[in-house]
Tab-separated table of C-alpha atoms and ligand atoms in Angstrom:
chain	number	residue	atom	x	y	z
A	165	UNK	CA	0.000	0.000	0.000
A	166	UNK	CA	1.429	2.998	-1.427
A	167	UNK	CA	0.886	5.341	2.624
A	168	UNK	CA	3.179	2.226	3.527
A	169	UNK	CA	5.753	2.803	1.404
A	170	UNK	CA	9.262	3.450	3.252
A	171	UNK	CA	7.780	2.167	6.421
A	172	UNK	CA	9.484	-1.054	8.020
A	173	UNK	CA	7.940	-2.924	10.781
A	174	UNK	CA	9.890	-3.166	13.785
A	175	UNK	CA	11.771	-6.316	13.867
A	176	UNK	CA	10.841	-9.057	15.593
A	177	UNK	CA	13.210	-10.132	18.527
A	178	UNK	CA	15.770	-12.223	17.090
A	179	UNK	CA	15.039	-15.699	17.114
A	180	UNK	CA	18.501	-18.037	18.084
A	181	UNK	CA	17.819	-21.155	15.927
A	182	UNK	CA	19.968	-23.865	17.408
A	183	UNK	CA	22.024	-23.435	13.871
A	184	UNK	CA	22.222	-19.736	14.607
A	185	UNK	CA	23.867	-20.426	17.675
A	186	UNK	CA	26.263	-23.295	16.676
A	187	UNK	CA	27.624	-20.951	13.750
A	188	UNK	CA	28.091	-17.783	16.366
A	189	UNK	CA	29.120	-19.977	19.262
A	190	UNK	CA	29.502	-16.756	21.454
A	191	UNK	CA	32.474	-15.434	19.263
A	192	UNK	CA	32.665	-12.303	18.362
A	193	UNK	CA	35.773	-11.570	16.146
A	194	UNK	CA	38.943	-9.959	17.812
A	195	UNK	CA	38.788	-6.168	18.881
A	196	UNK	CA	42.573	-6.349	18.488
A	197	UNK	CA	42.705	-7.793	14.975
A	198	UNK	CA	39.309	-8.179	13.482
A	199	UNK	CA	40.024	-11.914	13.743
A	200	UNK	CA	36.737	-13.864	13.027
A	201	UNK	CA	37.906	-16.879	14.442
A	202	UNK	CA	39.367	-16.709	18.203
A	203	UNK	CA	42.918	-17.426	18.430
A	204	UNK	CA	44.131	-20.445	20.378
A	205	UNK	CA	45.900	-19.248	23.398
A	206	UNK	CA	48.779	-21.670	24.353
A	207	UNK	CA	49.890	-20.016	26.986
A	208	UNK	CA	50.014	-21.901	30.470
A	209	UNK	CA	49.548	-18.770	32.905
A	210	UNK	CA	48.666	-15.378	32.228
A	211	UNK	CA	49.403	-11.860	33.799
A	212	UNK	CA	46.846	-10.752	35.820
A	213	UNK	CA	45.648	-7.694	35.544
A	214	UNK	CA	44.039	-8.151	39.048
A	215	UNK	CA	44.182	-11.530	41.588
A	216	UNK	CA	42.426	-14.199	40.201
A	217	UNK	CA	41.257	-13.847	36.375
A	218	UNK	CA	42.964	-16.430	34.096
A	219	UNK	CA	45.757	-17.874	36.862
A	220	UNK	CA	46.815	-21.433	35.344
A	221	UNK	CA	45.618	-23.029	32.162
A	222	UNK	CA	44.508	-26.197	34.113
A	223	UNK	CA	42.059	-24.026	36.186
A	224	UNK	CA	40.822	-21.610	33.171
A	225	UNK	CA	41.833	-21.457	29.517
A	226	UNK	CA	40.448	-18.860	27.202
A	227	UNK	CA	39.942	-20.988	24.800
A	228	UNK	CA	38.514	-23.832	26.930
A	229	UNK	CA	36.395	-21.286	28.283
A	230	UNK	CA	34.995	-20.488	24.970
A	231	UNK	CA	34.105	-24.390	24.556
A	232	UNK	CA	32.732	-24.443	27.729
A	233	UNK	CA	29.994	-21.808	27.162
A	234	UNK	CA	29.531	-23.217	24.016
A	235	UNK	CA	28.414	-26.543	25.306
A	236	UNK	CA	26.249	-24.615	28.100
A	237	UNK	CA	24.232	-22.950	25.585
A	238	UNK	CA	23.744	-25.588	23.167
A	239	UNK	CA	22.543	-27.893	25.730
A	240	UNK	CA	20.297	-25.033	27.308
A	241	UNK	CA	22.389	-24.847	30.597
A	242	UNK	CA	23.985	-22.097	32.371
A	243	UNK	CA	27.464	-24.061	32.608
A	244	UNK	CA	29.974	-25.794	30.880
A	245	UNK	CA	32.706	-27.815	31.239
A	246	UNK	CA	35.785	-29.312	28.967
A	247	UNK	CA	37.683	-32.681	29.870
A	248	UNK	CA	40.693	-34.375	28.150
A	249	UNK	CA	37.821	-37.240	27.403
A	250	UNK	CA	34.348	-38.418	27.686
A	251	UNK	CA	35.943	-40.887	30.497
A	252	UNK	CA	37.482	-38.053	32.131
A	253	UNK	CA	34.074	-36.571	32.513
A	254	UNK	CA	32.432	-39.557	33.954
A	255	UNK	CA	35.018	-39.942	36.399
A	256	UNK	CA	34.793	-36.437	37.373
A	257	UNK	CA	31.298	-36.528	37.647
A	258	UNK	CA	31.865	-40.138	39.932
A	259	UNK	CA	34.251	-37.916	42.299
A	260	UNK	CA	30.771	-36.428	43.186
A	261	UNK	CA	29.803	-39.654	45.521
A	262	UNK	CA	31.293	-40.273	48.830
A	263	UNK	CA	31.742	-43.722	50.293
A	264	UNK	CA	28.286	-45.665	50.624
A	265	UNK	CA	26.932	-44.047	47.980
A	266	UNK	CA	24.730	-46.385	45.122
A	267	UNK	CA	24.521	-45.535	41.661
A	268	UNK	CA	21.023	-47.250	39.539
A	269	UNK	CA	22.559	-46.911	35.717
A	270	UNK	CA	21.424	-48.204	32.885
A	271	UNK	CA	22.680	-51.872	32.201
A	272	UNK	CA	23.104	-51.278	28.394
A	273	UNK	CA	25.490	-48.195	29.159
A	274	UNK	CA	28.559	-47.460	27.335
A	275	UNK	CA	30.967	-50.356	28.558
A	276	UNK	CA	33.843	-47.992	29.440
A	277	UNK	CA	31.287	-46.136	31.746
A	278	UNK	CA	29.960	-49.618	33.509
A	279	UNK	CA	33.737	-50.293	33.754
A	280	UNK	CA	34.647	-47.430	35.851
A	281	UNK	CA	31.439	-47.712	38.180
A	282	UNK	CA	32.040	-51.026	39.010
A	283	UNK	CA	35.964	-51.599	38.837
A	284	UNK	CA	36.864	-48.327	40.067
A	285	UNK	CA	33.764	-46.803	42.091
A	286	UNK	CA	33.306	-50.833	43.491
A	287	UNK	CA	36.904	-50.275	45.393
A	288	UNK	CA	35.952	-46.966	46.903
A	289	UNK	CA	33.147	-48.147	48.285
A	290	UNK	CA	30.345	-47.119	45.781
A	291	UNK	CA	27.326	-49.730	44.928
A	292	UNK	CA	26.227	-49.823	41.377
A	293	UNK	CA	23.146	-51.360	40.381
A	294	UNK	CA	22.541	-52.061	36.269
A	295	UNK	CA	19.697	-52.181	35.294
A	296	UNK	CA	16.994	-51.762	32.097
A	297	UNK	CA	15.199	-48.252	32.004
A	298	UNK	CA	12.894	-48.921	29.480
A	299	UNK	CA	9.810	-49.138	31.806
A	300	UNK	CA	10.752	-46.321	34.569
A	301	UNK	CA	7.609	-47.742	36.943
A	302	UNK	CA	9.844	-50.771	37.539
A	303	UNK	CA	12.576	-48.392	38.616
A	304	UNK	CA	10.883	-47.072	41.983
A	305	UNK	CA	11.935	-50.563	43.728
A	306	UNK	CA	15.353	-50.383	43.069
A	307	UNK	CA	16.089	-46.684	44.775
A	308	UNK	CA	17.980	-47.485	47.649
A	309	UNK	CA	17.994	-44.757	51.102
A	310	UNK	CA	21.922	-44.429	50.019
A	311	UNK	CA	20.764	-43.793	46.135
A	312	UNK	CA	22.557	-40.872	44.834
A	313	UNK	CA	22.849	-40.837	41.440
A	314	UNK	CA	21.304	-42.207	38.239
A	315	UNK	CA	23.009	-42.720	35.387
A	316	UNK	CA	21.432	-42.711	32.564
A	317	UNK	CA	22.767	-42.884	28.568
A	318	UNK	CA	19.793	-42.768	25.481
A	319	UNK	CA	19.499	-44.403	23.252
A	320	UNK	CA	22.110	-46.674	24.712
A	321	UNK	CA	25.360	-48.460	23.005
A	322	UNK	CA	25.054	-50.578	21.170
A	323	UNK	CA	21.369	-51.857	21.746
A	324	UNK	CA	20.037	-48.599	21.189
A	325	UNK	CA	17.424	-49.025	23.883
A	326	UNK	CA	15.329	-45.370	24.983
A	327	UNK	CA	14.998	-44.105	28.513
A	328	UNK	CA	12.324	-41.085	29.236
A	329	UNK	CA	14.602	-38.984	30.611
A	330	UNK	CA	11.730	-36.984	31.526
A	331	UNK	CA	9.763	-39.733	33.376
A	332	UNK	CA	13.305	-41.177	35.269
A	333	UNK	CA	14.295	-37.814	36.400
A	334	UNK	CA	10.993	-36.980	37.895
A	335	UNK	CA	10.758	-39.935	39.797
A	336	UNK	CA	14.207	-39.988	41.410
A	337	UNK	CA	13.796	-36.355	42.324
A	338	UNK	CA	10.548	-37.601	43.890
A	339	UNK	CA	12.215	-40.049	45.790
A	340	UNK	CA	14.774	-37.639	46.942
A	341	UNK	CA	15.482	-34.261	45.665
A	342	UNK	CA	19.247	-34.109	45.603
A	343	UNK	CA	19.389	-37.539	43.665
A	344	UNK	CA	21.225	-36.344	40.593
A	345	UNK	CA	20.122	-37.775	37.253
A	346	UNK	CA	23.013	-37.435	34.587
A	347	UNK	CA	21.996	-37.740	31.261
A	348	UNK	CA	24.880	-38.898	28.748
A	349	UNK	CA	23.873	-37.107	25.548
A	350	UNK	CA	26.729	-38.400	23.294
A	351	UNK	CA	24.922	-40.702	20.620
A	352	UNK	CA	21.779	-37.409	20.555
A	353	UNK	CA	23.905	-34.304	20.671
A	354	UNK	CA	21.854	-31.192	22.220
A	355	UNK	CA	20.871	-30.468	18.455
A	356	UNK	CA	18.933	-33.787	19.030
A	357	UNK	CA	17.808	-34.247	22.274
A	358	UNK	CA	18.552	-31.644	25.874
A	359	UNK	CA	18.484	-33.513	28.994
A	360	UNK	CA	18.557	-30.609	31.047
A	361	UNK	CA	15.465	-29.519	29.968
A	362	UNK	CA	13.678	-32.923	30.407
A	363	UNK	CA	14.748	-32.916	33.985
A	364	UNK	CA	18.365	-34.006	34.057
A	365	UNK	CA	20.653	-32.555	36.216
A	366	UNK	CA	23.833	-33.235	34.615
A	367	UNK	CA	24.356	-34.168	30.977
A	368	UNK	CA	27.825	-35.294	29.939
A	369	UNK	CA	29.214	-36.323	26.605
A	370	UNK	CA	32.086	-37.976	24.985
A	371	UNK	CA	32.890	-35.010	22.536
A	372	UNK	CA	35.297	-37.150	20.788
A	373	UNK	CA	32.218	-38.261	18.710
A	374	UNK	CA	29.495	-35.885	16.982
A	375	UNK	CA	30.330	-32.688	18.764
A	376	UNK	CA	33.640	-32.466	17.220
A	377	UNK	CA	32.593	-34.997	14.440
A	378	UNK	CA	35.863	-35.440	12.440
A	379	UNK	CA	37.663	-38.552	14.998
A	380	UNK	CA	40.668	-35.966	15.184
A	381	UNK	CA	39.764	-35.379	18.951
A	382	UNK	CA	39.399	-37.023	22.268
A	383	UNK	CA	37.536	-34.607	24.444
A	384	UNK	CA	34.612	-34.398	27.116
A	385	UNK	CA	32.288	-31.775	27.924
A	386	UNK	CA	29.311	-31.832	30.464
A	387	UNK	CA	26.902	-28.983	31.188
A	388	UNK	CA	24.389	-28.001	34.064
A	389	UNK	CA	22.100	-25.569	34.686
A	390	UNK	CA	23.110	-25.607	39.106
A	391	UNK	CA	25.355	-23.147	40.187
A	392	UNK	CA	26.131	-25.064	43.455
A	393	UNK	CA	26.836	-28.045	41.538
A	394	UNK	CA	29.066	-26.445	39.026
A	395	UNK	CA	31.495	-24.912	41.599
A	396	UNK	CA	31.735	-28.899	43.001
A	397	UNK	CA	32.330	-30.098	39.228
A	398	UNK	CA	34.835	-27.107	38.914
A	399	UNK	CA	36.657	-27.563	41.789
A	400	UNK	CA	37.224	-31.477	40.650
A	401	UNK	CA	38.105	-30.387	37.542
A	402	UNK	CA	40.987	-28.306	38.747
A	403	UNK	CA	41.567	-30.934	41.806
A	404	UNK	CA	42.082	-33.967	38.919
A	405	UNK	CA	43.283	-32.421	36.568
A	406	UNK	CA	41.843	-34.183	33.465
A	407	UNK	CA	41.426	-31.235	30.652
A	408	UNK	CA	41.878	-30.697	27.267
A	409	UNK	CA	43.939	-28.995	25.185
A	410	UNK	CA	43.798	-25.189	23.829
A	411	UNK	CA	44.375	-27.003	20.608
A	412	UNK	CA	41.957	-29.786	20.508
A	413	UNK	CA	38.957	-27.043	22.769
A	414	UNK	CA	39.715	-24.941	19.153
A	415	UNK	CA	38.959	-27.637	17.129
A	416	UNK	CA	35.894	-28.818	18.972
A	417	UNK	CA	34.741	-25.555	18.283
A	418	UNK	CA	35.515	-25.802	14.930
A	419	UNK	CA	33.483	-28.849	14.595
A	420	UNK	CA	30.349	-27.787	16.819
A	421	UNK	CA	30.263	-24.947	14.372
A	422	UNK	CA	28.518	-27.641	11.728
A	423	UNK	CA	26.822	-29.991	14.216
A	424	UNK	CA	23.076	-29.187	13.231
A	425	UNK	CA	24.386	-29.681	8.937
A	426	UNK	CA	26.048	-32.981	9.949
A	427	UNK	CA	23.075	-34.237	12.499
A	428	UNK	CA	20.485	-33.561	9.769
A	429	UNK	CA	22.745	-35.445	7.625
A	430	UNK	CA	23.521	-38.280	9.822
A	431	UNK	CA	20.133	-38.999	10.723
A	432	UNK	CA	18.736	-39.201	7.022
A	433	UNK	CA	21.495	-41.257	6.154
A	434	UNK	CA	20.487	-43.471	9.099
A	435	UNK	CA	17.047	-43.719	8.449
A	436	UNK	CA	17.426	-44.787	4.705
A	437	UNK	CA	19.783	-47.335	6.019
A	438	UNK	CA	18.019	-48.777	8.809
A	439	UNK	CA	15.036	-49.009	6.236
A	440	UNK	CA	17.217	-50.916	4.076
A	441	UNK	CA	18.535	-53.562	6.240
A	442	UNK	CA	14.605	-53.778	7.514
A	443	UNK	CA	13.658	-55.801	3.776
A	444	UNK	CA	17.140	-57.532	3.611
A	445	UNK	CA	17.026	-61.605	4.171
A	446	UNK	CA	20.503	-61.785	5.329
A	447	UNK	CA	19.317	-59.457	8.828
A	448	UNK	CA	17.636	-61.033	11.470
A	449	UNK	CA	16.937	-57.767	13.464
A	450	UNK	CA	17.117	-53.698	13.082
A	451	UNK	CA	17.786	-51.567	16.140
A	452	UNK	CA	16.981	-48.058	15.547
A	453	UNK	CA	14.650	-45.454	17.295
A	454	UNK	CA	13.659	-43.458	14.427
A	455	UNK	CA	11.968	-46.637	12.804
A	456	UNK	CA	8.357	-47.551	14.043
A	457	UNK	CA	9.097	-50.714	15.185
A	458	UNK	CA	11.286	-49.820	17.756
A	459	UNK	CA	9.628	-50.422	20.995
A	460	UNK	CA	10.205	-47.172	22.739
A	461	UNK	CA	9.870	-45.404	18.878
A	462	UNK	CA	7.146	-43.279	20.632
A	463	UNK	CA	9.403	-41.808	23.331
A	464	UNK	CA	12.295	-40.681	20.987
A	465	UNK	CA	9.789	-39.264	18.694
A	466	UNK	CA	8.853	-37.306	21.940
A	467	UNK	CA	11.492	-36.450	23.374
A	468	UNK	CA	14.160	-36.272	20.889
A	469	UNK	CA	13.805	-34.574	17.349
A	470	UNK	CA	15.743	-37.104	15.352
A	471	UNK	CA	16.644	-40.369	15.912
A	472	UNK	CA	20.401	-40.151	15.804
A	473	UNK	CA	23.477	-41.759	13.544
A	474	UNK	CA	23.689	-44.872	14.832
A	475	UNK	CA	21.613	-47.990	13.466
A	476	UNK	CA	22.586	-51.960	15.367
A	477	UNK	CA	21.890	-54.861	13.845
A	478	UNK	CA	21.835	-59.093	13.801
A	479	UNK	CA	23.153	-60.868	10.782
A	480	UNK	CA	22.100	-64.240	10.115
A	481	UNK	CA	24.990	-66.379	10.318
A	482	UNK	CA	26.846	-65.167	13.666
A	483	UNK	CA	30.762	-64.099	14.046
A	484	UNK	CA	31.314	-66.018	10.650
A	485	UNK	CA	28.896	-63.596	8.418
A	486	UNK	CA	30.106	-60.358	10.426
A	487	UNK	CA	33.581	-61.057	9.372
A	488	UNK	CA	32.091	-61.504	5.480
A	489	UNK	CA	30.240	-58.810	6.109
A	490	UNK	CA	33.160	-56.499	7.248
A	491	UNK	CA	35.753	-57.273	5.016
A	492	UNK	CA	33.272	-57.312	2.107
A	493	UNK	CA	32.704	-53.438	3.397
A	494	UNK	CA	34.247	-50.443	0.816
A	495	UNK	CA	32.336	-47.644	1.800
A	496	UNK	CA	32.216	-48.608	6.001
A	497	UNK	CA	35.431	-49.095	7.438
A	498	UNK	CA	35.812	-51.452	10.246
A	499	UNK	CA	36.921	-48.915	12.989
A	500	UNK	CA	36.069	-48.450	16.682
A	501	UNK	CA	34.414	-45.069	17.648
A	502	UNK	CA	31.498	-43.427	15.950
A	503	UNK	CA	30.068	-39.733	14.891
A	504	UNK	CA	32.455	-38.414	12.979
A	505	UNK	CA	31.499	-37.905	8.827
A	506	UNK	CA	32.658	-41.066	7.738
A	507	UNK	CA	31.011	-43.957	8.198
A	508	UNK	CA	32.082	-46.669	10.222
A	509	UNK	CA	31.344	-50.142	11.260
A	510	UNK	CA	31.696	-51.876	14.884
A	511	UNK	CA	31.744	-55.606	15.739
A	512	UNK	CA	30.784	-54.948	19.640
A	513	UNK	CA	31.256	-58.935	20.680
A	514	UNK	CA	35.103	-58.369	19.815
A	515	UNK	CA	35.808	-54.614	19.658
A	516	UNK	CA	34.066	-52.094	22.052
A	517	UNK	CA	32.204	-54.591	24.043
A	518	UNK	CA	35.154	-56.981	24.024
A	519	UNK	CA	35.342	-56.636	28.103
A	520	UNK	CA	32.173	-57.082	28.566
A	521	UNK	CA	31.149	-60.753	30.352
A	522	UNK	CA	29.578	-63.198	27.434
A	523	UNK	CA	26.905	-63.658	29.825
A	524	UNK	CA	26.177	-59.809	30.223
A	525	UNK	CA	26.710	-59.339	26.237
A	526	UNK	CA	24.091	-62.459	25.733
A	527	UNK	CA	21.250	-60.734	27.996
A	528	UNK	CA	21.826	-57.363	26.403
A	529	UNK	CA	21.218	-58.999	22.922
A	530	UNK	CA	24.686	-58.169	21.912
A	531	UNK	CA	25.623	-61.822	20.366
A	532	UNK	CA	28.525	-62.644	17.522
A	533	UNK	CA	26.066	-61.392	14.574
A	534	UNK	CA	25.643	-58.135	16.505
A	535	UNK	CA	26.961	-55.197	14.096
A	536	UNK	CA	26.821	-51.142	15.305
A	537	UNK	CA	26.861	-48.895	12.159
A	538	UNK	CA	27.966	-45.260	12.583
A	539	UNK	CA	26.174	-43.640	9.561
A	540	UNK	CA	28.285	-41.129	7.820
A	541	UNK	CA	27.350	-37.857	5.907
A	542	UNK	CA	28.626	-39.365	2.581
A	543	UNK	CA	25.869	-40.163	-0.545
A	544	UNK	CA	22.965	-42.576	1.363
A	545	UNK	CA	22.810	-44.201	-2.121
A	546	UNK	CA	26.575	-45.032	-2.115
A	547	UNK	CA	26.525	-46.514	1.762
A	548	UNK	CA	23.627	-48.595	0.677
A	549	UNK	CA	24.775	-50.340	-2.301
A	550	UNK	CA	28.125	-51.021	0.056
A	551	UNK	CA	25.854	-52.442	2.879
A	552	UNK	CA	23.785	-54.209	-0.261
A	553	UNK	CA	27.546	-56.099	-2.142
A	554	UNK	CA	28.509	-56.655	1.420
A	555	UNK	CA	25.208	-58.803	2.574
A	556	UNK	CA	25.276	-59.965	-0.631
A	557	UNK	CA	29.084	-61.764	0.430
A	558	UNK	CA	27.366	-62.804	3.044
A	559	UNK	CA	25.262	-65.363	1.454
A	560	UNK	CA	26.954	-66.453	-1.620
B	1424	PLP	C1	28.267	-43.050	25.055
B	1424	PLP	C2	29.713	-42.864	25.416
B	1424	PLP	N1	30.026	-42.214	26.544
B	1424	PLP	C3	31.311	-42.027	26.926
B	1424	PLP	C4	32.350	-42.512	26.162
B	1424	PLP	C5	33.770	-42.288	26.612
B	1424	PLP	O1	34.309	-41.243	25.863
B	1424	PLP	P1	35.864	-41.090	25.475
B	1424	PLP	O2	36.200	-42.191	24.531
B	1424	PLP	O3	35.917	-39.725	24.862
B	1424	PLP	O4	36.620	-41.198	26.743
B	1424	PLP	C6	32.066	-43.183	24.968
B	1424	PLP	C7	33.163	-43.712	24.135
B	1424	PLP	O5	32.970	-44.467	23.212
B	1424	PLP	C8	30.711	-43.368	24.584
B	1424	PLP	O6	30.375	-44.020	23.466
């Protein structure tokens, strides 16, 4: 209309898109230089203009620091923190419980994670109790008076089972308030799925996966939205010790810069596959959320706004096939570790479950024919004629 012409409306308050916010991860370029990228400071201490700003690169880093509020305002929290690995992390958290303390995890957790809770935490005097979460009613019986923390990682590795994180943290914190529910987010990413705003009150990740997404880093980082339980998590991260390097915080960065491109990516490529290997005769079973047969399908859809990278599944002909199967692979490469951009494929019986007791593999479903595919961003047409020459090795 012509009276309008000229005439702007008055903008809208920005919206902060989670891609918004991974691109201008709280950088803004360098008043010295114009820099758009932040440099990497090596340095180990730092003149202080008064007491107590940047003292010691173990206690504060600039360019940790920059990670760290990074991963607090992706994952909706008010804190962050960077370790030299997802295991660092966990252990940190663990320095949390005092003697007599008992942990109720997930039993399908990441085997690394049940390895420290019950080999390590078991000699100090801290009770871990495994269990399934996939029905949180059953859960109520196994809280303990001495129950202090609850562990919980969804989907899990490699069996991709879903908690609610929603449901399990409202019950524990009925139970007793200062239970603490950690979420581990690694296989979701916050692009994916935010603990801390389904209840958790911890959520902790093995960076060394999708945040930095190339398999160039091993890092941690863990995020909270409680103030008093950040300066405990603080002070054990400057008591241990266990953080990363300027170097490897920059290229984290770097990498959670694309996380929303490569998650879209990831979980499209994961779909098509898991759809695939649905209709093939040579696979006995499919484990993936996003697909409607999953039996807790329902939760990821709602809590959760893709299904993720990874896709499990059971190949007729046990440890046999697999080994077919994997050296048949051109695209996949038979490699430990997941969520970086290329794809990947995992025997868990004999690489990252490995340690795990046959009998505990068996009841988690993880037998010889078990396979754990990291889905890469490459061409989904290209991954599934590999996975479709490789089955067909299988059964010639
Ligand atoms: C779900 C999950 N959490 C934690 C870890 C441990 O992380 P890192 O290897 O960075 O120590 C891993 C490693 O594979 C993992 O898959």
């Amino acid at each position: 209309m012509s009276w309008l012409w000229g005439w702007e409306p008055r903008p809208m308050q920005p919206t902060k898109g989670i891609g918004t916010l991974a691109v201008h991860l709280d950088h803004s370029s360098d008043a010295a230089t114009g820099a758009v990228v932040p440099s990497i400071s090596l340095s180990t201490t730092f003149a202080q203009r008064s007491p107590g700003e940047f003292e010691y690169s173990r206690s504060s880093n600039p360019t940790r620091k920059l990670l760290e509020n990074a991963i607090a305002k992706l994952e909706d929290g008010v804190h962050g923190l960077a370790f030299a690995s997802g295991s660092a992390a966990t252990s940190t958290i663990c320095g949390l419980l005092e003697p007599g303390a008992h942990v109720l995890s997930v039993n399908d957790v990441y085997g690394g994670t049940k390895r420290y809770l019950s080999k390590v935490m078991g000699t100090r005097g801290v009770e871990c109790t495994f269990t399934a979460m996939s029905k949180p009613e059953d859960l109520r019986a196994l809280f303990k008076p001495n129950t202090r923390m609850v562990w919980i990682e969804t989907p899990t590795n490699p069996t991709l089972a879903v908690v609610d994180i929603a449901a399990v943290s409202q019950l524990a914190h009925s139970i007793r308030e200062d239970i603490l529910v950690v979420t581990d987010n690694t296989f979701m990413t916050p692009y994916l799925q935010r603990p801390l705003t389904l209840g958790a009150d911890i959520v902790t990740h093995s960076a060394s996966k999708y945040l930095n997404g190339h398999c160039d880093v091993i890092m941690g980082l863990m995020a909270t939205k409680d103030d008093a339980l950040y300066e405990r998590l603080v002070f054990l991260q400057n008591a241990i010790g266990a953080v990363p390097s300027p170097f490897d915080c920059y290229l984290t960065m770097r990498g959670l810069r694309t996380l929303h491109v490569r998650m879209d990516r990831h979980c499209a490529n994961a779909m098509k596959v898991a759809t695939f290997l649905s209709t093939h005769s040579a696979v006995e079973q499919v484990y993936y959320p996003g697909l409607p047969s999953h039996p807790s399908h329902a939760i990821s859809v709602r809590q959760a706004s893709g299904h993720g990278g990874i896709v499990s599944f059971r190949i007729r002909g046990g440890l046999a096939a697999v080994c077919k199967f994997s050296a048949a692979c051109k695209v996949f490469t038979l490699a430990e570790s997941l969520g970086g951009v290329e794809s990947l494929v995992d025997v868990p019986a004999v690489m990252t479950h490995g340690a795990v007791a046959a009998e505990e593999r068996a009841e988690l479903g993880i037998t010889d024919g078990f396979i754990r595919l990291s889905v890469g961003i490459e061409d989904a047409e290209d991954l599934i004629s590999d996975l479709k020459q490789a089955l067909y090795a299988v059964i010639q």
